[in-house]
Short mmCIF file of N, CA and C in Angstrom, two decimals:
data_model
loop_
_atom_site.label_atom_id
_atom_site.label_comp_id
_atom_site.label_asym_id
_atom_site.label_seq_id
_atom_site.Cartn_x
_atom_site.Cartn_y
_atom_site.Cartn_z
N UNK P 45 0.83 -1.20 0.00
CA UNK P 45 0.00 0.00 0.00
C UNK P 45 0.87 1.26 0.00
N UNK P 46 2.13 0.93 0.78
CA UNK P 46 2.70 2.55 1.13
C UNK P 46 3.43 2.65 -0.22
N UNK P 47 3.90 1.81 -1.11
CA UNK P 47 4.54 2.09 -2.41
C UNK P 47 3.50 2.74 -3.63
N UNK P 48 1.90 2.04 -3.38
CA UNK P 48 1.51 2.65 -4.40
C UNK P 48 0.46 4.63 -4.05
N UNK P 49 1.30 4.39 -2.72
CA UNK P 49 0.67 5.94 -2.76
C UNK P 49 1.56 7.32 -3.90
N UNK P 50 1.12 8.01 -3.80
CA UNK P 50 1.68 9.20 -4.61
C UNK P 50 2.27 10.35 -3.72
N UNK P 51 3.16 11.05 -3.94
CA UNK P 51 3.84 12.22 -3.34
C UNK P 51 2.73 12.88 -2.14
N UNK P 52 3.44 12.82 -0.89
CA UNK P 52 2.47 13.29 -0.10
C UNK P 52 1.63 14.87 -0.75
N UNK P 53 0.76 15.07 0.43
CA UNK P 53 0.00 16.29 0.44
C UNK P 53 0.09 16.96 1.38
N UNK P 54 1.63 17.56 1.44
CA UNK P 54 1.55 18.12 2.44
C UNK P 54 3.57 19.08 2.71
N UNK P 55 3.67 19.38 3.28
CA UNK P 55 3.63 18.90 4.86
C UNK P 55 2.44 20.53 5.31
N UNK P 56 1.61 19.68 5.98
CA UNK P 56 0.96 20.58 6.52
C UNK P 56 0.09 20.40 8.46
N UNK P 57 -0.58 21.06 8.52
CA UNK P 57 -1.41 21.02 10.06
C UNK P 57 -2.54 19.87 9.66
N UNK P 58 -2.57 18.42 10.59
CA UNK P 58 -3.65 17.57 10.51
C UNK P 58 -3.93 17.91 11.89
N UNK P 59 -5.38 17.21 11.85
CA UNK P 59 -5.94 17.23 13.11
C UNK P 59 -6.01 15.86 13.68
N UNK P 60 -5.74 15.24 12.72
CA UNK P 60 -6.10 13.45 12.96
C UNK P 60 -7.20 12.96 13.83
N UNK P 61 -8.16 13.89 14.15
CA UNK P 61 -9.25 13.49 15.10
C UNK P 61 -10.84 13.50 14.72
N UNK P 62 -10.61 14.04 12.37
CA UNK P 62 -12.15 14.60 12.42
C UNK P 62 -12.91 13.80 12.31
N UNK P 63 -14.12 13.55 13.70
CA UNK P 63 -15.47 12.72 13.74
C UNK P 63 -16.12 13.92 13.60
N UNK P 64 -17.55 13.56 13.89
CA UNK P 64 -18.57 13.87 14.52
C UNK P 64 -18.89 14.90 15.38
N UNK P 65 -18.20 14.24 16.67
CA UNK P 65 -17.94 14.43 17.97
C UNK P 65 -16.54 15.85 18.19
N UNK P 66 -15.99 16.17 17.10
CA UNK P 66 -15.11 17.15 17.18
C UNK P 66 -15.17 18.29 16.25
N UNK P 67 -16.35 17.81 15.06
CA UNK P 67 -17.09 18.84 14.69
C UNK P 67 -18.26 19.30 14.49
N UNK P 68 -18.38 21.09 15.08
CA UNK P 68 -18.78 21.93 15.13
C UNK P 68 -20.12 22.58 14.06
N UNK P 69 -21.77 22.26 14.53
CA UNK P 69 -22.50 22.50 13.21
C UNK P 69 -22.92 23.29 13.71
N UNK P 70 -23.80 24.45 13.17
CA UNK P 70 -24.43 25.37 12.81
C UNK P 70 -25.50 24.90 11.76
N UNK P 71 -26.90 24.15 11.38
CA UNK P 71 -27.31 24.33 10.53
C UNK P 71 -26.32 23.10 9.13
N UNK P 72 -26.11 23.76 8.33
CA UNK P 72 -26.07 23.08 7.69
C UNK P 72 -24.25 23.23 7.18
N UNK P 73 -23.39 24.21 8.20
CA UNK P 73 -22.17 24.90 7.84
C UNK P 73 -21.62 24.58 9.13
N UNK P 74 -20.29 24.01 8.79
CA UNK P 74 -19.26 23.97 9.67
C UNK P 74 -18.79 25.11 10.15
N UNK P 75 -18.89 25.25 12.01
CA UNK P 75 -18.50 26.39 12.38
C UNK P 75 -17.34 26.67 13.60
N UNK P 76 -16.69 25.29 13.75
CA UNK P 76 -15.88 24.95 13.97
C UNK P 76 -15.23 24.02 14.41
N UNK P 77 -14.24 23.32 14.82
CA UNK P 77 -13.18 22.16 14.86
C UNK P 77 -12.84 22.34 16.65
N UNK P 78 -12.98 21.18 16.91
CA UNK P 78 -12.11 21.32 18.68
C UNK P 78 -11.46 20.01 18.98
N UNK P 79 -10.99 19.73 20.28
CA UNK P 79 -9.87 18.39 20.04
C UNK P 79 -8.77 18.69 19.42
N UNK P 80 -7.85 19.59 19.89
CA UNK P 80 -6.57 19.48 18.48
C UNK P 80 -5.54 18.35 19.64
N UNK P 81 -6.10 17.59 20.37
CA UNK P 81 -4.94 16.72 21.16
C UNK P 81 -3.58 15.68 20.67
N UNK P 82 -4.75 15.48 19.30
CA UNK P 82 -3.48 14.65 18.44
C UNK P 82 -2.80 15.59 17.51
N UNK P 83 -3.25 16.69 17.19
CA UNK P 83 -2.71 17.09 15.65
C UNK P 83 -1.40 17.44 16.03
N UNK P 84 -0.87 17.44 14.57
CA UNK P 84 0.82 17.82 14.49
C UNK P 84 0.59 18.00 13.22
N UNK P 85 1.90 17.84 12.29
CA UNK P 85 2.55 18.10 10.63
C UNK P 85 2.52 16.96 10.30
N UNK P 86 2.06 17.11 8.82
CA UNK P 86 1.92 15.35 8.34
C UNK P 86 1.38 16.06 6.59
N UNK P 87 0.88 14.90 6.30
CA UNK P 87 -0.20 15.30 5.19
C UNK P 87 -1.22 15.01 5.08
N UNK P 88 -1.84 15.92 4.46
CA UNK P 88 -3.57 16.16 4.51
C UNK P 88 -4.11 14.80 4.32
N UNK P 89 -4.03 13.25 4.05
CA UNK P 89 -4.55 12.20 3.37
C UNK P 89 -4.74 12.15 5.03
N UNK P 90 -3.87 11.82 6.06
CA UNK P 90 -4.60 11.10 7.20
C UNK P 90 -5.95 11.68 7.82
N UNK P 91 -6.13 13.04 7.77
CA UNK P 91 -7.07 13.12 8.17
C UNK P 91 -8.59 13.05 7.22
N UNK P 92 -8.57 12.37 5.78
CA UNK P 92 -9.58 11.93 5.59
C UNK P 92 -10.20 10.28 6.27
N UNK P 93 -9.31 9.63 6.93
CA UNK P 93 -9.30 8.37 7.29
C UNK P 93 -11.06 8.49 8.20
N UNK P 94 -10.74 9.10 9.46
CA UNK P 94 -12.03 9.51 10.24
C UNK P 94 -12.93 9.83 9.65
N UNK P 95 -13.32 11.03 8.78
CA UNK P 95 -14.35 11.42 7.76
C UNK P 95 -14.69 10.64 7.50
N UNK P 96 -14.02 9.58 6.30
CA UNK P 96 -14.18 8.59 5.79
C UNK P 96 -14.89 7.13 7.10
N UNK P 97 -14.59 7.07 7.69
CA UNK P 97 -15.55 6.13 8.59
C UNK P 97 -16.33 6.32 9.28
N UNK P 98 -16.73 7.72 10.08
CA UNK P 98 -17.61 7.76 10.80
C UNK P 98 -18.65 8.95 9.86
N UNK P 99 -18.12 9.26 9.18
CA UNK P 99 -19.26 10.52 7.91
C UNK P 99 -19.75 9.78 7.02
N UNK P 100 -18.54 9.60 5.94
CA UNK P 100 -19.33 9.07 4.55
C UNK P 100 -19.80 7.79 5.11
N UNK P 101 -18.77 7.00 5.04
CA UNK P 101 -19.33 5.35 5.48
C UNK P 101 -21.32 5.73 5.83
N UNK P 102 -21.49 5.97 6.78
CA UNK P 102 -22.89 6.50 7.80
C UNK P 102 -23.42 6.72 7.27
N UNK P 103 -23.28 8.30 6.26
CA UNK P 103 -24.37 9.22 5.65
C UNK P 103 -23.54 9.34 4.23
N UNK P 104 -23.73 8.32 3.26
CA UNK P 104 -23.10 8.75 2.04
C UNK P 104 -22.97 10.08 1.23
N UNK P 105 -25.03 10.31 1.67
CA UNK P 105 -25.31 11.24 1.16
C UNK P 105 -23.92 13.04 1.64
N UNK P 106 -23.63 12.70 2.60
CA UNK P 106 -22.71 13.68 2.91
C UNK P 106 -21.36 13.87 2.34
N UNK P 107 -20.79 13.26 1.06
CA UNK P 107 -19.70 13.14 0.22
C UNK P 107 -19.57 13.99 -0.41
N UNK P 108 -20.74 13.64 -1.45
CA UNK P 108 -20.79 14.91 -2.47
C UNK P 108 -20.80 16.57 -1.98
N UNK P 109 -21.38 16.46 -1.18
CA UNK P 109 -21.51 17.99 -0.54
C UNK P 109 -20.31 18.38 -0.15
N UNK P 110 -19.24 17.61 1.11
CA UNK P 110 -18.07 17.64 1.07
C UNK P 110 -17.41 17.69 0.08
N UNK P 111 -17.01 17.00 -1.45
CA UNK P 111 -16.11 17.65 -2.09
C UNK P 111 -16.34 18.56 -2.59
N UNK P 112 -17.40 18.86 -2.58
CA UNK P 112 -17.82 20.36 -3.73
C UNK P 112 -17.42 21.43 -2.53
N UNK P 113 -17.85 21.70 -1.30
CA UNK P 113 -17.12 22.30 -0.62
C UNK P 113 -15.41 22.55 -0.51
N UNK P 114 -14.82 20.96 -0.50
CA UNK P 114 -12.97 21.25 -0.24
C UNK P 114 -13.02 21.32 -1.39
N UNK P 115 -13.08 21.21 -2.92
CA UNK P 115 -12.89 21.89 -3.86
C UNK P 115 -12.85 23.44 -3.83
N UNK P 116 -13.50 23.99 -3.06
CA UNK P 116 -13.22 25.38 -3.40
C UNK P 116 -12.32 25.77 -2.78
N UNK P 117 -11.62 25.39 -1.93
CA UNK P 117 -9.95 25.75 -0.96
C UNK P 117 -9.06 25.02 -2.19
N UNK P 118 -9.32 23.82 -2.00
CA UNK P 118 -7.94 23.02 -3.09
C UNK P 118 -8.56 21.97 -3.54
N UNK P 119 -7.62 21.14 -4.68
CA UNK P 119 -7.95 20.21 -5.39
C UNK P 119 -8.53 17.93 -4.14
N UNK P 120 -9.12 18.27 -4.89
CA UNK P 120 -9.66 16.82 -3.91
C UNK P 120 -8.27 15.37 -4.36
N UNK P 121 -7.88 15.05 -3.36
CA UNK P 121 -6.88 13.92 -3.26
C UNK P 121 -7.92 13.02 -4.09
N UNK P 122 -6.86 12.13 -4.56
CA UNK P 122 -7.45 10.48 -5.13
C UNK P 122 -7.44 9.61 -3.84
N UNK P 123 -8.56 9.79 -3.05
CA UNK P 123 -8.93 8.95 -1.83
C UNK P 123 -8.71 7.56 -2.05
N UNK P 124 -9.23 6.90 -3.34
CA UNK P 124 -9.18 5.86 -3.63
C UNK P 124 -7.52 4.96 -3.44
N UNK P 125 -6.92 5.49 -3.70
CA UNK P 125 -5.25 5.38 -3.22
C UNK P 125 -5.05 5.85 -1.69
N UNK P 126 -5.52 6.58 -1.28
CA UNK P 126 -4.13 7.09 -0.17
C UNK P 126 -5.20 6.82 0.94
N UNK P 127 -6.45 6.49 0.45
CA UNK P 127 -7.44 5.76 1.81
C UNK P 127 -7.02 4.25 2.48
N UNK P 128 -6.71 3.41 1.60
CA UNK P 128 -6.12 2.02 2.30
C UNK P 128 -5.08 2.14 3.42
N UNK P 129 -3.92 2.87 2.74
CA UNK P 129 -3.04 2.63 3.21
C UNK P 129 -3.27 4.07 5.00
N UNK P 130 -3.61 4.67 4.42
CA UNK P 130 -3.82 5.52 5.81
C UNK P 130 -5.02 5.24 6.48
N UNK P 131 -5.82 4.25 6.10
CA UNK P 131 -7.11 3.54 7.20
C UNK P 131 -5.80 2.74 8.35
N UNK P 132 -4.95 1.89 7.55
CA UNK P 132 -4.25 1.16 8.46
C UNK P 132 -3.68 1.87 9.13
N UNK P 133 -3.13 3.29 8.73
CA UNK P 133 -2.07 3.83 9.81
C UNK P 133 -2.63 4.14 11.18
N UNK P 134 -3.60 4.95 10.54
CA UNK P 134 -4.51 5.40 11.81
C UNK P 134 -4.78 4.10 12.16
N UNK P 135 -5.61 2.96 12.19
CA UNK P 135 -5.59 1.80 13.08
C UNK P 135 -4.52 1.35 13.79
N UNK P 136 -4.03 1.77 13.68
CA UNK P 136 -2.56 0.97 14.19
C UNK P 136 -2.10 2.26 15.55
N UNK P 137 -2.08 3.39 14.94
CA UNK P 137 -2.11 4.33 15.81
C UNK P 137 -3.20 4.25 17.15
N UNK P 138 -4.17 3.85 16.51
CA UNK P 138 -5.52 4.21 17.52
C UNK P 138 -4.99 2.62 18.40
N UNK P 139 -4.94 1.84 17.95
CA UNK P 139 -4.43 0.56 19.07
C UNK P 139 -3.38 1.18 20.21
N UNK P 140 -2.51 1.72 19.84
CA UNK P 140 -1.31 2.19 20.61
C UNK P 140 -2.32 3.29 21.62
N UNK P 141 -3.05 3.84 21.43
CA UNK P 141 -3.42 5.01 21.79
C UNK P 141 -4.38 4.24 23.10
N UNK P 142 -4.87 3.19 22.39
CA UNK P 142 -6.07 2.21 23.19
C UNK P 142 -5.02 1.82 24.36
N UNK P 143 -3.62 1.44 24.02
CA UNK P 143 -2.95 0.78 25.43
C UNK P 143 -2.25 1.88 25.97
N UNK P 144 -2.12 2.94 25.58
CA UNK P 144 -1.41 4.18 26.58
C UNK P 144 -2.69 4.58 27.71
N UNK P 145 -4.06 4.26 26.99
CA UNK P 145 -4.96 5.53 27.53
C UNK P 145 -5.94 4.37 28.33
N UNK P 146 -5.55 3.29 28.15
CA UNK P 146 -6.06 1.83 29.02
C UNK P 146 -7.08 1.07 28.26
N UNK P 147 -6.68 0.22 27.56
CA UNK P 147 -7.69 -1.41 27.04
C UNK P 147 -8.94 -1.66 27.50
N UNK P 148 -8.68 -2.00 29.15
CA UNK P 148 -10.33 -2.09 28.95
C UNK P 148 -11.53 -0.70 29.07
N UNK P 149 -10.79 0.49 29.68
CA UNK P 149 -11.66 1.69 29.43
C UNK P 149 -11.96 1.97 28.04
N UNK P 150 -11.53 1.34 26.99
CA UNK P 150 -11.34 1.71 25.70
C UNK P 150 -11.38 0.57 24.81
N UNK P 151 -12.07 -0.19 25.34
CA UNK P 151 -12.00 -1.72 24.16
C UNK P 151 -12.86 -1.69 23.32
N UNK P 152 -14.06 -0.81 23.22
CA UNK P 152 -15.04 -0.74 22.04
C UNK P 152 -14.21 -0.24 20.52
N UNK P 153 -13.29 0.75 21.11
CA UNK P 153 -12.75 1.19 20.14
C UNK P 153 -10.94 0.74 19.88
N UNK P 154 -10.56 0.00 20.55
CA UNK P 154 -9.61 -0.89 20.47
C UNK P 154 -10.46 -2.34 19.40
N UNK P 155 -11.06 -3.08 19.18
CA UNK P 155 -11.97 -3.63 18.93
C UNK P 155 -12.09 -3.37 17.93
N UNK P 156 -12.81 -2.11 17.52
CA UNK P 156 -12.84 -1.14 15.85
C UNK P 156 -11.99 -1.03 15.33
N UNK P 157 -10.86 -0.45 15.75
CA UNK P 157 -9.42 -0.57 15.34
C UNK P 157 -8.59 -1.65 14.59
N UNK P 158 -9.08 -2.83 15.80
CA UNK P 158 -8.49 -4.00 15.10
C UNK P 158 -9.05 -4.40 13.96
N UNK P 159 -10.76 -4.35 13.57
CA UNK P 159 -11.50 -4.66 12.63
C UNK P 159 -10.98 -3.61 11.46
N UNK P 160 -10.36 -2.76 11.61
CA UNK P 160 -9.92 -2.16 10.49
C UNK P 160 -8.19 -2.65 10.25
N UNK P 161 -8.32 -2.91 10.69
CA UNK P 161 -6.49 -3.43 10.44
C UNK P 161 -6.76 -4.86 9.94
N UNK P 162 -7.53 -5.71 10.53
CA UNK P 162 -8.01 -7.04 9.86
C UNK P 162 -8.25 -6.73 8.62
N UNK P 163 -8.93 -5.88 8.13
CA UNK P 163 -9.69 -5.47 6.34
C UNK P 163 -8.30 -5.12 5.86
N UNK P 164 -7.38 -3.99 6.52
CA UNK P 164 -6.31 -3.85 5.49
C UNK P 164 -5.15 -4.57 5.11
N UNK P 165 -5.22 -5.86 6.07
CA UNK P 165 -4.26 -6.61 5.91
C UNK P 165 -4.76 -7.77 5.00
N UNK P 166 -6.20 -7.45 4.62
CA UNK P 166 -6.68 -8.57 3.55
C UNK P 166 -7.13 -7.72 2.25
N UNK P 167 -6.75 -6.75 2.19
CA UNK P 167 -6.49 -5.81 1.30
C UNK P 167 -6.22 -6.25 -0.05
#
């Protein structure tokens, strides 16, 4: 997976955290972002990983609207590539995160984690 990605997108500010639960609605307009506990410098592909599972996955209907929106800042990544391989990263991350921050307080989503690392390793 990590060979057939393409030149990062970046180096820039991720948040690596966007659910739901960390963003901010107003209606029908994003009005703001909170949680920056994980973010650092990286490239923009990891943080479609979250979007991608707890948004589109859920509410498909919420895709299209999203790219026509990040189209008007910048050009939309080929998700289709740089989604595999950064579903696993973040899984792999979020496991580590599950045993720093304690297993069983956190096994629903230790659990999820692994179920996504199972899919990308049968990739």
């Amino acid at each position: 997976m990590f060979s057939a990605l393409p030149d990062p997108d970046g180096p820039c500010f991720v948040h690596m955290d966007f659910r739901p639960g960390n963003i901010l609605v107003n209606g029908n307009r994003v009005t703001g972002i909170i949680d920056f506990e994980s973010a650092r410098g990286g490239s923009s592909e990891i943080d479609f990983t979250k979007i991608n599972r707890y948004i589109w996955e859920v509410n498909p209907r919420t895709k299209s609207p999203y790219f026509e929106g990040y189209q008007t800042i910048r050009n939309m990544l080929n998700l289709e590539i740089v989604l595999p391989f950064y579903n696993f990263y973040d899984a792999f991350g979020a496991v580590v995160w599950c045993k720093n921050r304690g297993v069983e307080r956190n096994q629903s989503f230790l659990q999820e984690s692994i179920e996504v690392l199972k899919k990308s390793v049968s990739y």
